Short mmCIF file of C-alpha atoms and ligand atoms in Angstrom, two decimals:
data_model
loop_
_atom_site.label_atom_id
_atom_site.label_comp_id
_atom_site.label_asym_id
_atom_site.label_seq_id
_atom_site.Cartn_x
_atom_site.Cartn_y
_atom_site.Cartn_z
CA VAL V 1 0.02 0.14 0.03
CA SER V 2 1.11 3.37 -0.75
CA LEU V 3 0.42 6.04 1.76
CA THR V 4 0.15 10.21 0.80
CA ILE V 5 -0.32 12.50 3.68
CA SER V 6 -1.09 16.22 2.88
CA PRO V 7 -2.55 18.95 5.21
CA LEU V 8 -6.08 20.10 5.05
CA LYS V 9 -6.31 23.43 4.69
CA ASP V 10 -9.30 25.77 5.51
CA VAL V 11 -10.47 28.82 2.94
CA GLU V 12 -7.91 31.04 4.70
CA GLY V 13 -5.01 28.79 4.27
CA ASN V 14 -4.71 27.47 8.02
CA ILE V 15 -3.87 23.94 8.61
CA ILE V 16 -6.81 22.11 9.86
CA GLY V 17 -5.87 18.48 9.88
CA LEU V 18 -4.13 15.94 7.78
CA SER V 19 -5.46 13.79 4.94
CA LYS V 20 -4.69 10.41 4.06
CA ILE V 21 -4.56 8.58 0.89
CA ALA V 22 -4.20 4.85 1.18
CA ARG V 23 -3.84 3.38 -2.90
CA ASP V 24 -3.54 -0.37 -3.44
CA ILE V 25 0.03 -0.43 -5.59
CA THR V 26 0.25 -4.39 -5.59
CA ASP V 27 -0.82 -4.15 -9.67
CA ARG V 28 1.83 -1.70 -9.94
CA LYS V 29 4.36 -3.73 -8.15
CA GLN V 30 3.90 -6.77 -9.99
CA ASN V 31 3.74 -4.73 -13.16
CA GLU V 32 7.35 -3.56 -12.03
CA ALA V 33 8.20 -6.98 -11.39
CA ASN V 34 7.39 -8.63 -14.88
CA LYS V 35 9.20 -5.42 -16.59
CA HIS V 36 12.12 -6.31 -14.69
CA ASP V 37 11.88 -9.85 -15.24
CA PHE V 38 11.28 -9.21 -18.89
CA VAL V 39 14.39 -6.83 -18.93
CA SER V 40 16.61 -9.40 -17.49
CA MET V 41 15.72 -11.99 -19.66
CA ILE V 42 16.22 -10.00 -22.79
CA SER V 43 19.55 -8.62 -21.32
CA HIS V 44 21.05 -12.44 -20.84
CA GLU V 45 19.64 -13.42 -23.93
CA LEU V 46 21.79 -10.41 -25.89
CA LYS V 47 24.59 -10.45 -23.76
CA THR V 48 25.47 -14.65 -24.43
CA PRO V 49 25.88 -14.35 -27.98
CA LEU V 50 27.16 -10.76 -28.00
CA THR V 51 30.19 -12.17 -25.88
CA SER V 52 30.81 -15.26 -28.17
CA LEU V 53 30.81 -12.60 -30.91
CA LYS V 54 33.11 -10.34 -28.84
CA THR V 55 35.44 -13.45 -28.45
CA TYR V 56 35.70 -14.38 -32.42
CA MET V 57 36.31 -10.76 -33.01
CA GLN V 58 39.30 -10.58 -30.66
CA VAL V 59 40.61 -13.95 -31.72
CA MET V 60 40.45 -13.12 -35.62
CA GLN V 61 42.51 -9.60 -34.49
CA LYS V 62 45.06 -11.59 -33.15
CA LYS V 63 45.41 -14.09 -35.91
CA ILE V 64 45.49 -11.21 -38.33
CA GLU V 65 48.12 -9.85 -36.31
CA LYS V 66 50.29 -12.46 -35.98
CA GLN V 67 49.78 -13.81 -39.52
CA PRO V 68 48.71 -10.92 -41.95
CA GLU V 69 47.95 -13.24 -45.16
CA ILE V 70 44.60 -15.23 -45.03
CA ASN V 71 44.88 -18.10 -42.35
CA GLU V 72 42.02 -20.60 -41.88
CA PHE V 73 40.37 -19.45 -38.90
CA ILE V 74 39.18 -16.24 -40.40
CA PRO V 75 36.19 -17.42 -42.74
CA VAL V 76 34.87 -20.12 -39.60
CA GLY V 77 35.27 -16.92 -37.32
CA LEU V 78 33.49 -14.74 -39.90
CA ASP V 79 31.10 -17.22 -40.36
CA LYS V 80 30.19 -17.86 -36.45
CA ALA V 81 30.28 -14.27 -36.03
CA ASN V 82 27.46 -13.65 -38.75
CA ARG V 83 25.41 -16.48 -37.35
CA LEU V 84 25.49 -14.63 -33.78
CA VAL V 85 24.52 -11.18 -35.50
CA ASP V 86 21.64 -12.89 -37.41
CA LYS V 87 20.73 -14.62 -34.08
CA MET V 88 20.31 -11.14 -32.05
CA VAL V 89 18.97 -9.36 -35.22
CA LYS V 90 15.92 -12.17 -35.40
CA LEU V 91 15.38 -11.79 -31.24
CA ILE V 92 15.21 -8.15 -31.48
CA HIS V 93 12.94 -8.27 -34.70
CA ASP V 94 10.69 -10.60 -32.62
CA PHE V 95 10.74 -8.49 -29.29
CA LEU V 96 9.64 -5.92 -31.57
CA ASP V 97 6.88 -7.67 -32.91
CA VAL V 98 5.59 -8.58 -29.50
CA SER V 99 5.26 -5.14 -28.55
CA LYS V 100 3.61 -4.35 -32.10
CA ILE V 101 0.87 -7.35 -31.15
CA GLU V 102 0.40 -5.84 -27.13
CA ALA V 103 -0.15 -2.27 -28.99
CA GLY V 104 -2.57 -3.94 -31.61
CA LYS V 105 -0.35 -2.32 -34.20
CA LEU V 106 1.03 -5.10 -35.98
CA SER V 107 -0.61 -5.52 -39.39
CA LEU V 108 -0.17 -7.48 -42.67
CA ASN V 109 1.07 -6.64 -45.97
CA ARG V 110 -0.14 -9.64 -48.10
CA ILE V 111 1.23 -10.59 -51.43
CA GLU V 112 0.88 -13.40 -53.48
CA PHE V 113 3.58 -16.48 -53.45
CA ASP V 114 4.06 -20.07 -53.88
CA LEU V 115 4.54 -21.52 -50.41
CA ASN V 116 6.49 -24.02 -51.76
CA GLU V 117 9.16 -21.91 -53.48
CA LEU V 118 9.26 -19.80 -49.83
CA ILE V 119 10.33 -23.01 -48.19
CA ASN V 120 13.05 -23.59 -50.35
CA GLU V 121 14.50 -19.95 -50.11
CA ILE V 122 14.19 -20.14 -46.24
CA ILE V 123 16.39 -23.31 -46.42
CA ASP V 124 18.74 -21.73 -48.99
CA ASP V 125 19.13 -18.50 -47.55
CA HIS V 126 19.34 -19.08 -43.95
CA VAL V 127 23.01 -19.68 -42.73
CA PHE V 128 21.70 -19.72 -39.23
CA LEU V 129 20.10 -23.22 -40.27
CA ASN V 130 23.64 -24.78 -40.64
CA THR V 131 22.92 -27.99 -38.63
CA THR V 132 23.46 -31.96 -38.66
CA HIS V 133 20.26 -32.64 -39.01
CA THR V 134 18.74 -34.27 -42.21
CA ILE V 135 15.93 -31.66 -43.52
CA THR V 136 13.84 -33.24 -45.99
CA CYS V 137 10.92 -31.67 -48.03
CA GLN V 138 7.58 -33.44 -49.35
CA PHE V 139 6.06 -30.90 -51.45
CA HIS V 140 2.59 -30.75 -53.08
CA THR V 141 3.43 -31.55 -56.76
CA GLU V 142 1.71 -27.86 -57.99
CA LYS V 143 2.14 -24.43 -56.76
CA LEU V 144 0.68 -23.58 -53.75
CA THR V 145 -0.06 -19.79 -54.19
CA VAL V 146 -1.19 -18.27 -51.08
CA PHE V 147 -1.82 -14.35 -50.46
CA ALA V 148 -0.39 -13.64 -47.11
CA ASP V 149 2.25 -11.47 -45.32
CA LYS V 150 5.50 -13.10 -47.00
CA GLU V 151 7.81 -11.48 -44.39
CA LYS V 152 5.55 -13.13 -41.60
CA ILE V 153 4.99 -16.31 -43.09
CA THR V 154 9.01 -16.68 -43.12
CA GLN V 155 9.10 -15.84 -39.58
CA VAL V 156 6.59 -18.20 -38.74
CA ILE V 157 8.30 -21.30 -40.73
CA ILE V 158 12.21 -20.06 -39.30
CA ASN V 159 10.58 -20.02 -35.68
CA LEU V 160 9.03 -23.69 -36.26
CA LEU V 161 12.12 -24.56 -38.07
CA THR V 162 14.52 -23.47 -35.54
CA ASN V 163 12.20 -25.52 -32.52
CA ALA V 164 12.52 -28.47 -34.61
CA ILE V 165 16.23 -28.19 -34.94
CA LYS V 166 16.67 -26.99 -31.28
CA TYR V 167 14.24 -29.30 -29.52
CA SER V 168 15.80 -32.32 -31.32
CA PRO V 169 18.97 -34.25 -30.92
CA ALA V 170 21.68 -33.69 -33.50
CA GLY V 171 21.67 -35.55 -36.77
CA GLY V 172 17.81 -36.19 -36.33
CA ASN V 173 15.44 -36.19 -39.11
CA ILE V 174 13.20 -33.10 -39.90
CA ILE V 175 10.07 -33.43 -42.46
CA ILE V 176 8.41 -30.49 -43.97
CA ALA V 177 5.64 -31.02 -45.87
CA THR V 178 3.01 -29.34 -47.86
CA GLN V 179 -0.29 -30.10 -49.33
CA LYS V 180 -3.39 -29.06 -50.91
CA LEU V 181 -6.45 -30.01 -49.04
CA ASN V 182 -9.88 -28.54 -49.51
CA ASN V 183 -8.36 -25.38 -51.40
CA LYS V 184 -6.15 -24.45 -48.48
CA ALA V 185 -2.28 -24.83 -48.37
CA PHE V 186 -1.24 -27.32 -45.41
CA PHE V 187 1.99 -26.56 -43.94
CA SER V 188 3.71 -29.22 -41.56
CA ILE V 189 6.97 -29.62 -39.89
CA THR V 190 7.64 -32.83 -38.06
CA ASP V 191 10.66 -33.51 -35.94
CA GLU V 192 12.07 -36.61 -33.67
CA GLY V 193 12.83 -34.33 -30.74
CA LEU V 194 12.01 -33.98 -27.01
CA GLY V 195 7.76 -33.89 -27.82
CA ILE V 196 5.89 -32.03 -25.44
CA ASP V 197 4.03 -33.12 -22.12
CA PRO V 198 0.43 -33.08 -22.87
CA ILE V 199 -0.13 -30.96 -19.90
CA ASP V 200 2.01 -28.38 -21.46
CA GLN V 201 0.80 -28.23 -24.80
CA HIS V 202 -2.58 -26.22 -24.24
CA GLN V 203 0.10 -23.45 -22.52
CA LEU V 204 2.63 -23.59 -25.53
CA PHE V 205 1.28 -20.72 -27.18
CA GLN V 206 1.24 -18.14 -24.13
CA ARG V 207 4.19 -15.38 -24.14
CA PHE V 208 6.82 -16.27 -22.23
CA PHE V 209 5.99 -20.13 -21.62
CA ARG V 210 8.61 -22.90 -22.03
CA CYS V 211 8.19 -26.22 -21.01
CA ARG V 212 10.00 -27.46 -17.83
CA ARG V 213 12.21 -30.10 -19.56
CA SER V 214 13.58 -27.66 -21.89
CA LYS V 215 14.56 -25.36 -19.11
CA GLU V 216 15.97 -28.34 -17.17
CA LYS V 217 18.10 -29.36 -20.26
CA GLN V 218 19.26 -26.14 -20.14
CA ILE V 219 18.35 -24.93 -23.75
CA SER V 220 18.24 -21.57 -24.57
CA GLY V 221 15.24 -19.63 -24.99
CA PHE V 222 12.76 -17.13 -24.55
CA GLY V 223 9.36 -18.58 -24.98
CA ILE V 224 8.14 -15.68 -27.53
CA GLY V 225 8.67 -17.73 -30.86
CA LEU V 226 5.43 -19.84 -30.75
CA TYR V 227 3.61 -16.90 -29.29
CA LEU V 228 4.28 -14.80 -32.30
CA VAL V 229 3.84 -17.75 -34.30
CA SER V 230 -0.07 -18.41 -33.11
CA GLU V 231 -0.45 -14.17 -33.43
CA ILE V 232 0.75 -13.78 -36.78
CA LEU V 233 -1.39 -17.03 -38.20
CA ALA V 234 -4.60 -15.47 -36.27
CA LEU V 235 -3.97 -12.27 -38.22
CA HIS V 236 -4.28 -14.42 -41.29
CA GLY V 237 -7.51 -15.79 -40.19
CA SER V 238 -5.47 -19.68 -39.26
CA THR V 239 -4.55 -21.32 -35.72
CA ILE V 240 -1.48 -23.60 -35.23
CA GLN V 241 -1.89 -27.28 -34.33
CA VAL V 242 0.37 -29.41 -32.40
CA LYS V 243 0.83 -33.37 -32.11
CA SER V 244 3.60 -34.10 -29.67
CA VAL V 245 4.54 -37.62 -28.03
CA VAL V 246 6.77 -37.24 -25.45
CA ASN V 247 10.63 -38.61 -26.29
CA LYS V 248 9.09 -39.43 -29.60
CA GLY V 249 8.74 -35.76 -31.38
CA SER V 250 6.48 -33.10 -32.20
CA THR V 251 4.63 -31.86 -35.63
CA PHE V 252 3.44 -28.14 -35.83
CA SER V 253 0.84 -27.58 -38.86
CA PHE V 254 -1.36 -24.56 -40.00
CA LYS V 255 -3.26 -23.81 -43.37
CA LEU V 256 -3.58 -20.91 -45.29
CA ASP V 257 -5.90 -20.04 -48.04
CA CYS V 258 -4.94 -20.85 -51.65
CA TYR V 259 -5.76 -18.04 -54.18
CA ALA V 260 -5.35 -17.29 -57.82
CA LYS V 261 -5.81 -14.35 -59.94
CA SER V 262 -8.68 -15.04 -62.22
CA PRO V 263 -8.42 -13.71 -65.62
CA GLY V 264 -11.01 -11.11 -66.38
CA LEU V 265 -11.24 -10.25 -62.93
CA HIS V 266 -10.25 -7.70 -60.83
CA GLY V 267 -8.59 -8.64 -57.60
CA LEU V 268 -7.91 -12.16 -56.33
CA THR V 269 -10.57 -14.45 -56.10
CA LYS V 270 -10.35 -18.01 -54.49
CA GLN V 271 -9.29 -20.99 -56.75
CA SER V 272 -12.16 -23.23 -57.68
CA LEU V 273 -10.82 -26.89 -56.76
P1 ADP Q 1 11.64 -20.78 -26.98
O1 ADP Q 1 12.19 -22.04 -27.64
O2 ADP Q 1 12.51 -19.64 -27.24
O3 ADP Q 1 11.76 -21.23 -25.59
P2 ADP Q 1 8.88 -20.87 -28.23
O4 ADP Q 1 7.92 -20.07 -27.89
O5 ADP Q 1 9.57 -21.03 -29.54
O6 ADP Q 1 10.31 -20.12 -27.47
O7 ADP Q 1 8.55 -22.45 -27.58
C1 ADP Q 1 8.09 -22.46 -26.31
C2 ADP Q 1 8.39 -23.72 -25.56
O8 ADP Q 1 7.88 -24.93 -26.55
C3 ADP Q 1 9.90 -24.16 -25.73
O9 ADP Q 1 10.75 -23.48 -24.67
C4 ADP Q 1 9.70 -25.55 -25.47
O10 ADP Q 1 9.90 -25.94 -24.54
C5 ADP Q 1 8.62 -25.98 -26.55
N1 ADP Q 1 8.94 -26.17 -27.78
C6 ADP Q 1 8.55 -25.40 -28.90
N2 ADP Q 1 8.87 -26.64 -30.02
C7 ADP Q 1 9.08 -27.42 -29.61
C8 ADP Q 1 9.75 -28.67 -30.17
N3 ADP Q 1 9.84 -29.29 -31.74
N4 ADP Q 1 9.88 -29.75 -29.49
C9 ADP Q 1 9.78 -29.85 -28.01
N5 ADP Q 1 9.45 -28.70 -27.61
C10 ADP Q 1 9.35 -27.70 -28.09
#
């Protein structure tokens, strides 16, 4: 409780008593505690890759000083440094999107694109996906044209793929599949990882939620990836689904409407089957 005491005066300004105002500040204190947790989590998540980045930079600098010609460590070090920067930039984008969602300001910029092509681009382009896992794509044979926010769907797929890698053992199989079902583009990603306890499954898409087992195994994370996935899909009128068996693996899936431009018509219409 916060207590404010101030003098009570009559019309001539003489003090005739004291007024006491007591306010219940439990909520405010709780908000401050949440803010503090949030700030310390962000700081921790950024500090770890920044410290490694600094080490790589220092080692590269020393190697260059000792041996000015290109040596073996430089490309390796630069590659690692690049990945760490990518990781931090992704984290910052995710944080910014969380605050936009909270302010109701996350909006979509929809364009037409082929979902299969986007998955290929993601796998080819993203250096941070350097992994010993085998990623297999089982694509629907035709184009899967959707009308969606390409950048945000990229973020959804990257988050699901990063989790599949992070929460499954090195060398495991990851299958990305697409299909066309009832005029919807269907996406799924399956891993052979930790799996998710049924009691955790209904909380999985809440902000900051992390399963106990991943914390125990000290797998780093923040608990905002799946929250963003579900919020972005909700803006597209879609939902994220999960099927998982502990110690066997997990499948995350979602659907997007298929669209095609109809000749002679302005705008976009739903494709007929
Ligand atoms: P983060 O990975 O940063 O903790 P996410 O929101 O992406 O945050 O995931 C929330 C939690 O869900 C993770 O901490 C993990 O416990 C669990 N999880 C997510 N994806 C998987 C997966 N493919 N296999 C097992 N557990 C998962």
